[in-house]
Tab-separated table of C-alpha atoms and ligand atoms in Angstrom:
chain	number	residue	atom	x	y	z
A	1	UNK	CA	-104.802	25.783	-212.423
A	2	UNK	CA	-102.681	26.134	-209.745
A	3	UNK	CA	-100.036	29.253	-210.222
A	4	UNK	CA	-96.221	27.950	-209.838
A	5	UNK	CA	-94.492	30.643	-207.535
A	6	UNK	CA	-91.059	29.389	-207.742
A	7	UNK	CA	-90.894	27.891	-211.248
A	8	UNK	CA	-87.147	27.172	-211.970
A	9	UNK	CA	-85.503	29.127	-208.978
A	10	UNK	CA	-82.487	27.667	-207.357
A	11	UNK	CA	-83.432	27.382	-203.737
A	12	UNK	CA	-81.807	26.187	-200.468
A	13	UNK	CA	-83.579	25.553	-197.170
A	14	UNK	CA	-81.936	24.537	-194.228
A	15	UNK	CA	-83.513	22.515	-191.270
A	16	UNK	CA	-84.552	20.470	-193.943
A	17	UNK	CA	-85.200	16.718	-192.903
A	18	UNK	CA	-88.467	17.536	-190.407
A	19	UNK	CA	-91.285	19.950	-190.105
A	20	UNK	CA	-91.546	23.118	-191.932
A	21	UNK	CA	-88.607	22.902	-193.540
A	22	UNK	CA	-89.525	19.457	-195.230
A	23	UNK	CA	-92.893	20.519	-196.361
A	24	UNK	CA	-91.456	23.615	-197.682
A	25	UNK	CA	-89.023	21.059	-199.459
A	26	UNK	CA	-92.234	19.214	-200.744
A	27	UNK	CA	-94.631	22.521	-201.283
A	28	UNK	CA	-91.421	24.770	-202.609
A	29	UNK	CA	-90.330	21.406	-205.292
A	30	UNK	CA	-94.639	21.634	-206.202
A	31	UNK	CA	-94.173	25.112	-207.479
A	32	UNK	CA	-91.681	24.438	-209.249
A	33	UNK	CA	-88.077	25.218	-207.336
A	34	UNK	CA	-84.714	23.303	-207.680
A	35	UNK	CA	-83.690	22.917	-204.345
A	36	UNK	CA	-80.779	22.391	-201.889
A	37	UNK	CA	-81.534	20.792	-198.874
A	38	UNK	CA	-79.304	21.041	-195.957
A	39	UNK	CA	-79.560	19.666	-192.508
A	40	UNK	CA	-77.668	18.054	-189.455
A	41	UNK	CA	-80.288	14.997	-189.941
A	42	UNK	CA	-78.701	13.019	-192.985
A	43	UNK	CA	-81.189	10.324	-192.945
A	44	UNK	CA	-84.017	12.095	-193.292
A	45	UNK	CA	-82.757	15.180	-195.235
A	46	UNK	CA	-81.358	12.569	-198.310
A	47	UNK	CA	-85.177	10.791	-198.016
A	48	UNK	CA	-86.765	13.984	-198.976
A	49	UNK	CA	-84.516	14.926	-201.515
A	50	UNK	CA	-84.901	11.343	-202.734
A	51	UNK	CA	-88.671	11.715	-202.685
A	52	UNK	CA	-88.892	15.389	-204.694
A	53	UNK	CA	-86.234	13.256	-207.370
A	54	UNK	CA	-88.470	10.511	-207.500
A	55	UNK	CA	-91.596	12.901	-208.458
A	56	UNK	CA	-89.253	14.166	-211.022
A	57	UNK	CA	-88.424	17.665	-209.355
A	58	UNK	CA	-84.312	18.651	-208.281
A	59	UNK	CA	-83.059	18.093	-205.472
A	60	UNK	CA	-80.076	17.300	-203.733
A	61	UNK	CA	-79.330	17.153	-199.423
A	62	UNK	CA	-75.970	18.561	-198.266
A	63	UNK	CA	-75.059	17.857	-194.419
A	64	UNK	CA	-74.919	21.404	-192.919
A	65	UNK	CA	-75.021	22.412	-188.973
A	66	UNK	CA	-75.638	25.980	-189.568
A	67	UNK	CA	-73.983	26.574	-186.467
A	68	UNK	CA	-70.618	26.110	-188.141
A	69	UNK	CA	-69.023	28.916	-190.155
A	70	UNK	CA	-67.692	26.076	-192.515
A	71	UNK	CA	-70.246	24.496	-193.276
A	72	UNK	CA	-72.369	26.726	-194.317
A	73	UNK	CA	-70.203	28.655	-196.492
A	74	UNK	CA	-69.561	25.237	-198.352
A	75	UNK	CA	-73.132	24.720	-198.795
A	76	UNK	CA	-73.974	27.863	-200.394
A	77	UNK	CA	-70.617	27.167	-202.328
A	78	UNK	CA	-72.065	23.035	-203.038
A	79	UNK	CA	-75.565	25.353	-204.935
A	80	UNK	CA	-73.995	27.845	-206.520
A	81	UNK	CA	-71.716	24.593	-208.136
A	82	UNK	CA	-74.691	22.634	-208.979
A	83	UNK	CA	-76.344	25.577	-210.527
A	84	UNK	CA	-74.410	28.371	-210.945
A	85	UNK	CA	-76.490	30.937	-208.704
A	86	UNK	CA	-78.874	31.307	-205.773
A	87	UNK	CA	-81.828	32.738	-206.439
A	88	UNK	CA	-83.134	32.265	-202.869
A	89	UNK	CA	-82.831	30.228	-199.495
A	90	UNK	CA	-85.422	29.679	-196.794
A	91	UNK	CA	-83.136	30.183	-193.201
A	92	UNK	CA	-85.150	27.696	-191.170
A	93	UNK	CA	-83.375	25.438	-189.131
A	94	UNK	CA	-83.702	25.837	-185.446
A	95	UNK	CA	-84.272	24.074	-181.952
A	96	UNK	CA	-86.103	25.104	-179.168
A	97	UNK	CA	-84.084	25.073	-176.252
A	98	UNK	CA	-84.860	23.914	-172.637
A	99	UNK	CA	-87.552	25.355	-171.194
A	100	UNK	CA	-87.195	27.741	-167.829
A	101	UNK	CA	-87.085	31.059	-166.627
A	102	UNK	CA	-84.061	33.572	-167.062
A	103	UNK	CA	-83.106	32.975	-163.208
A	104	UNK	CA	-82.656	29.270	-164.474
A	105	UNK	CA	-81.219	29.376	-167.852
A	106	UNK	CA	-77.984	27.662	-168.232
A	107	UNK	CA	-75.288	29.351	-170.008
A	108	UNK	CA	-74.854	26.490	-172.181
A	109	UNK	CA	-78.575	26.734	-173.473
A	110	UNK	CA	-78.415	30.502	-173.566
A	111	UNK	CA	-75.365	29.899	-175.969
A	112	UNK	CA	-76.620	26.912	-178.142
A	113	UNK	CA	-79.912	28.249	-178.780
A	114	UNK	CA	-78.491	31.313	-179.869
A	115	UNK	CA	-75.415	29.607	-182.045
A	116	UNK	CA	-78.382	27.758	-183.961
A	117	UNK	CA	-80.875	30.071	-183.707
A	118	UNK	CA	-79.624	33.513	-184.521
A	119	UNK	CA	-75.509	32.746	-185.484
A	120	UNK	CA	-77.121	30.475	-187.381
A	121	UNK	CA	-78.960	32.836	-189.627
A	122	UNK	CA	-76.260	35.438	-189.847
A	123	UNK	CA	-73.942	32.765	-191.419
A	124	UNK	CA	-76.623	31.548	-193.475
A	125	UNK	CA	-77.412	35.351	-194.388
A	126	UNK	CA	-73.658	36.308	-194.251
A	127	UNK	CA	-72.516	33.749	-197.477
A	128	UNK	CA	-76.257	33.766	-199.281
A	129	UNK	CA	-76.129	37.955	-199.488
A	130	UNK	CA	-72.422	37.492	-200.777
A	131	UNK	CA	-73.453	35.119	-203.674
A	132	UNK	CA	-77.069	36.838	-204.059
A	133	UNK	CA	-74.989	40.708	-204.422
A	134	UNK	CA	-72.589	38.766	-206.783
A	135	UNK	CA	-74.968	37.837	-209.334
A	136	UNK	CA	-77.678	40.909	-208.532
A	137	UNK	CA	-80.405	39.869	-207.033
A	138	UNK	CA	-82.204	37.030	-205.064
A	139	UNK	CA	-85.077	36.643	-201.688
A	140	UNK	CA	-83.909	35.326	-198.680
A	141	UNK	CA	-86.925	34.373	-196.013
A	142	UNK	CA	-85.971	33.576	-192.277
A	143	UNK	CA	-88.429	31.617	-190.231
A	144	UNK	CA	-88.251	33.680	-186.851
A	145	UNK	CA	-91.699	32.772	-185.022
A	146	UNK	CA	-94.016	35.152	-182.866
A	147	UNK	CA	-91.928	34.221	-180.401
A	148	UNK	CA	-89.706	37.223	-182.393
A	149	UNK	CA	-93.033	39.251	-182.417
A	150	UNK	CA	-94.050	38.756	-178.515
A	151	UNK	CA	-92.932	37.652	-175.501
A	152	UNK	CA	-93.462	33.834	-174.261
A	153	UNK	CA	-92.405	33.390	-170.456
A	154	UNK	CA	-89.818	30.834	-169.678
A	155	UNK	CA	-87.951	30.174	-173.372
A	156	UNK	CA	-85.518	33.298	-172.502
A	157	UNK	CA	-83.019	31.896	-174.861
A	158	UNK	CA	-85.762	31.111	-177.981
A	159	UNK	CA	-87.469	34.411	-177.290
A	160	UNK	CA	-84.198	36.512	-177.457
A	161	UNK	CA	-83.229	35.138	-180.209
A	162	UNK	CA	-86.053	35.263	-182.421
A	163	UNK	CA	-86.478	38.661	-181.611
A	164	UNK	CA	-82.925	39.241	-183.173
A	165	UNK	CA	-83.845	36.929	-186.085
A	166	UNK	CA	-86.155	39.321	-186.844
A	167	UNK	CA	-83.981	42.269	-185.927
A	168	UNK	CA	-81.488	41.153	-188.552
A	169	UNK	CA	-84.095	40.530	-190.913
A	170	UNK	CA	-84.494	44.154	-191.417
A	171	UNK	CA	-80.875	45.306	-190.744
A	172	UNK	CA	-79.938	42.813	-193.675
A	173	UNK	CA	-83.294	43.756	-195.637
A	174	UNK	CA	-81.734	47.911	-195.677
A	175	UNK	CA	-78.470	47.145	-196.659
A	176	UNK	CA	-79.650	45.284	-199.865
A	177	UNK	CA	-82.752	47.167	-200.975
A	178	UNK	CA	-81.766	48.743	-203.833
A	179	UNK	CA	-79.946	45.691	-205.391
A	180	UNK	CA	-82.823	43.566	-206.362
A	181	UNK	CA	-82.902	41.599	-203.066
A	182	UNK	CA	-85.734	41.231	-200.535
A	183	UNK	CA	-85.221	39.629	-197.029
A	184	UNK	CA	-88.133	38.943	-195.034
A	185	UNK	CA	-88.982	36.662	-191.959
A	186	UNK	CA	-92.260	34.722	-191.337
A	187	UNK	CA	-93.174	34.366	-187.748
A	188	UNK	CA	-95.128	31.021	-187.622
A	189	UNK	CA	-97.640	30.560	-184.432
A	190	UNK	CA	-97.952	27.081	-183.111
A	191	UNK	CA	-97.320	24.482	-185.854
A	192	UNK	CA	-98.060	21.023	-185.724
A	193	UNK	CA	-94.148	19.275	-186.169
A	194	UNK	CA	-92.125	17.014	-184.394
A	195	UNK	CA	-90.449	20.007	-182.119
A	196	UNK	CA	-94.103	20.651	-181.403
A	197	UNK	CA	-94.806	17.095	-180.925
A	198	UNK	CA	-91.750	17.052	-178.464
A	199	UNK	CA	-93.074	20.292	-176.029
A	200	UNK	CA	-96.489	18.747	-176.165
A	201	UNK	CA	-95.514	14.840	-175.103
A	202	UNK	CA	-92.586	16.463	-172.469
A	203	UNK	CA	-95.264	18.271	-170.632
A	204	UNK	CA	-93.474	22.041	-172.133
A	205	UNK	CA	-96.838	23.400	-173.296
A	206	UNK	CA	-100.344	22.131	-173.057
A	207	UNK	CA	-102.711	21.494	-176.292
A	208	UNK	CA	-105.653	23.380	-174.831
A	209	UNK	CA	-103.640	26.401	-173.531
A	210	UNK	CA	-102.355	26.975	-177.058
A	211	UNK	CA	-105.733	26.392	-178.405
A	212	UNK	CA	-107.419	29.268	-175.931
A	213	UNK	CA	-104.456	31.278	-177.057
A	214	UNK	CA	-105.177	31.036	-180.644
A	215	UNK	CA	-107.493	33.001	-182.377
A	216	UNK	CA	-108.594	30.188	-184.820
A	217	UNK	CA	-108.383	27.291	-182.160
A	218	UNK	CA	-106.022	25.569	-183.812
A	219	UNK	CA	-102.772	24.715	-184.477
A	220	UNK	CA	-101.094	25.271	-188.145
A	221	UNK	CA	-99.424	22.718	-190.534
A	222	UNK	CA	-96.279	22.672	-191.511
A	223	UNK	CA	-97.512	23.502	-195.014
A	224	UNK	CA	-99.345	26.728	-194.552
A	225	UNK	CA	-95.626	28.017	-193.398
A	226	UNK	CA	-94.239	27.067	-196.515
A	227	UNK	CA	-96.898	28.014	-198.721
A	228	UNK	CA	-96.434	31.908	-196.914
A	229	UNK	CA	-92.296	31.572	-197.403
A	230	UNK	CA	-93.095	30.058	-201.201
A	231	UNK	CA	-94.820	33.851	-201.439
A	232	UNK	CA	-91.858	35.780	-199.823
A	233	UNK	CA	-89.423	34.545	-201.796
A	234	UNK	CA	-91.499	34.312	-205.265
A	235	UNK	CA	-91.514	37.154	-208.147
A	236	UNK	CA	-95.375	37.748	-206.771
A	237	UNK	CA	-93.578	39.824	-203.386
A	238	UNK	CA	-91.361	42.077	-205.483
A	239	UNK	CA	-92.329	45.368	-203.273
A	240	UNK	CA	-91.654	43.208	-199.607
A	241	UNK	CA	-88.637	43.630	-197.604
A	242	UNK	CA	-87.647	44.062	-194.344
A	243	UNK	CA	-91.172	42.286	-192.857
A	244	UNK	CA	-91.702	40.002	-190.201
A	245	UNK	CA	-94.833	37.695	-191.293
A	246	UNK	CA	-97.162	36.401	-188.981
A	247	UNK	CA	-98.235	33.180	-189.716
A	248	UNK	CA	-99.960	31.924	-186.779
A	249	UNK	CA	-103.632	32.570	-187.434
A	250	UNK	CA	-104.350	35.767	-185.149
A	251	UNK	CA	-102.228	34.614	-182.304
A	252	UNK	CA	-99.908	37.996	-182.114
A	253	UNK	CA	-102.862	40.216	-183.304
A	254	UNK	CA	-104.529	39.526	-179.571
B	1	NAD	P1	-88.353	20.497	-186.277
B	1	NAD	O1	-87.607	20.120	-185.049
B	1	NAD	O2	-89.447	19.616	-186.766
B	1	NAD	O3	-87.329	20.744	-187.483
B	1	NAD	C1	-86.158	21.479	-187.304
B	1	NAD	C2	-85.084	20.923	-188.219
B	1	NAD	O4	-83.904	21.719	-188.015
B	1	NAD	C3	-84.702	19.480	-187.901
B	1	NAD	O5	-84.667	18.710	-189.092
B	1	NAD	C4	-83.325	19.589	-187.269
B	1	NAD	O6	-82.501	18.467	-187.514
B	1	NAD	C5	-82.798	20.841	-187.955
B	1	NAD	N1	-81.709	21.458	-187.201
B	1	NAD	C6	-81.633	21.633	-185.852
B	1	NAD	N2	-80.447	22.185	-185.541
B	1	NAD	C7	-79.774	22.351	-186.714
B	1	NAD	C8	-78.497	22.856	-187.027
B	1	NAD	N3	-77.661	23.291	-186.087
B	1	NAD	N4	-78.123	22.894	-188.328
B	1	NAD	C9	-78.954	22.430	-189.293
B	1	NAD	N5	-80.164	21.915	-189.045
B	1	NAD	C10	-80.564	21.880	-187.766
B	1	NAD	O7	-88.895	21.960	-185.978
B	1	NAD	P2	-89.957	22.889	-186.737
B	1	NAD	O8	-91.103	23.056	-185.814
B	1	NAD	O9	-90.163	22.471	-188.133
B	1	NAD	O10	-89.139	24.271	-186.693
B	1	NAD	C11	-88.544	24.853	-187.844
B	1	NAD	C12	-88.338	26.328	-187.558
B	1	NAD	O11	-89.622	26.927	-187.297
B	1	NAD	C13	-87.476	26.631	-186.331
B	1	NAD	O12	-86.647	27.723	-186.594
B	1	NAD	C14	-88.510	26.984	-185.269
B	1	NAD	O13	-87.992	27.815	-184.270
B	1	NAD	C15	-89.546	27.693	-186.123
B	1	NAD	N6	-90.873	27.748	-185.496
B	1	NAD	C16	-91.571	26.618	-185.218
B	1	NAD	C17	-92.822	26.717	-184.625
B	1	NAD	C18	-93.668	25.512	-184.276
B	1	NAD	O14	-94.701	25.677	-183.603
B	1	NAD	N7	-93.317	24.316	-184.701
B	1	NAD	C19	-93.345	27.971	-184.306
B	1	NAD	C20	-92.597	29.102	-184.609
B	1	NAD	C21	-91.351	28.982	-185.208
């Protein structure tokens, strides 16, 4: 039998509609999580919320560019209507940014990647800690990457700011320790999605380098993420806060 981590917890995840944040949708919903999805991708974000109905979990998809003050205080507000609490929330939307050195990094991708990126979690953070201290307790899990673990040349923007994702991570993770809730980051290697898919066709990365970069010559699935956030944020992780995760099968262990 197959142990249900999340059985009955109210649960948002943003960055929803595509990659690790829609399998967690799909592996989060399996053990057992009523969810609210949010991303900037309606179409997609309303199919998997449609899907997880359809298989008789809960789930609804709420349009949110966590970029935007706003917006994400209404979606932790649209959860907290539709069940009356939070019990936890996966911050995982992100992009990746162009790719080039610091020298060539525009202002305008220094500042986007970062508004999505690491504003993004703050705000996320900022409303989710202020609901989660209201009703005395809660998880919250940010996806940083080891990109927040190590260096990567040329993704200045990305880099810096998952090294601040995890930063905050802990900052958030002191403040709240002793009032029943846990904020942890995983820190995913590479991982087979469509912003993956993107680097690879555009020429950003090469399969085989990543492959001689990673320990276990391969890349990881969306789901093996999720299943590693479903554990951060379940019961099971009670004595965990303030880590950073690797998830990226050896890669930052080199
Ligand atoms: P993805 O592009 O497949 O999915 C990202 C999702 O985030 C998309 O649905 C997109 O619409 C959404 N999104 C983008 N900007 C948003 C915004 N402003 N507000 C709300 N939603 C927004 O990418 P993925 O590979 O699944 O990445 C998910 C997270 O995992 C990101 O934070 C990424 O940095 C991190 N990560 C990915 C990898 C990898 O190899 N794929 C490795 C390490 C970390």
């Amino acid at each position: 039998m197959t142990t249900r981590l999340l059985e009955g917890k109210i649960i948002a995840i943003t960055g929803a509609s595509s990659g690790i944040g829609q399998a967690s949708a799909f592996v989060f919903a399996g053990h057992g999580a009523k969810l609210v999805l949010a991303d900037v991708n309606e179409q997609d974000g309303e199919a998997a919320a449609r899907k997880i109905r359809d298989s008789g979990g809960d789930a609804a998809f709420v349009r949110a560019d966590v970029s935007d003050a706003r917006a994400v205080e209404a979606l932790v507000a649209r959860a907290v209507e539709r069940h009356g609490r939070l019990d936890g929330a996966f911050n995982n939307a992100g992009i990746d940014g162009a790719p080039g050195t610091v020298a060539e990094c525009s202002q305008e991708n220094w500042d986007r990647t970062l508004a999505v990126n690491l504003t993004g979690v703050f705000l996320c953070m900022k409303h989710e800690l202020a609901q989660m201290l209201k009703q005395g307790g809660g998880a919250i899990v940010n996806n940083a990457s080891v990109a927040g673990l190590i260096g990567v040349a040329a993704l200045p923007a990305y880099v810096a700011a998952k090294h601040g994702v995890v930063g905050l991570t802990k900052a958030a993770a002191l403040e709240v320790a002793t009032q029943g809730i846990r904020v942890n980051a995983v820190c995913p290697g590479p991982i087979r999605t469509p912003m993956m898919d993107h680097a690879l066709r555009a020429g950003l990365v090469k399969e085989e380098d990543m492959l001689s970069m990673e320990p276990m010559r391969r890349l990881g699935s969306p789901e093996e993420v999720a299943e590693a956030a479903a554990f951060l944020l379940s019961d099971r992780a009670s004595f965990m806060t303030g880590h950073a995760m690797a998830v990226d099968g050896g890669w930052a262990a080199w």
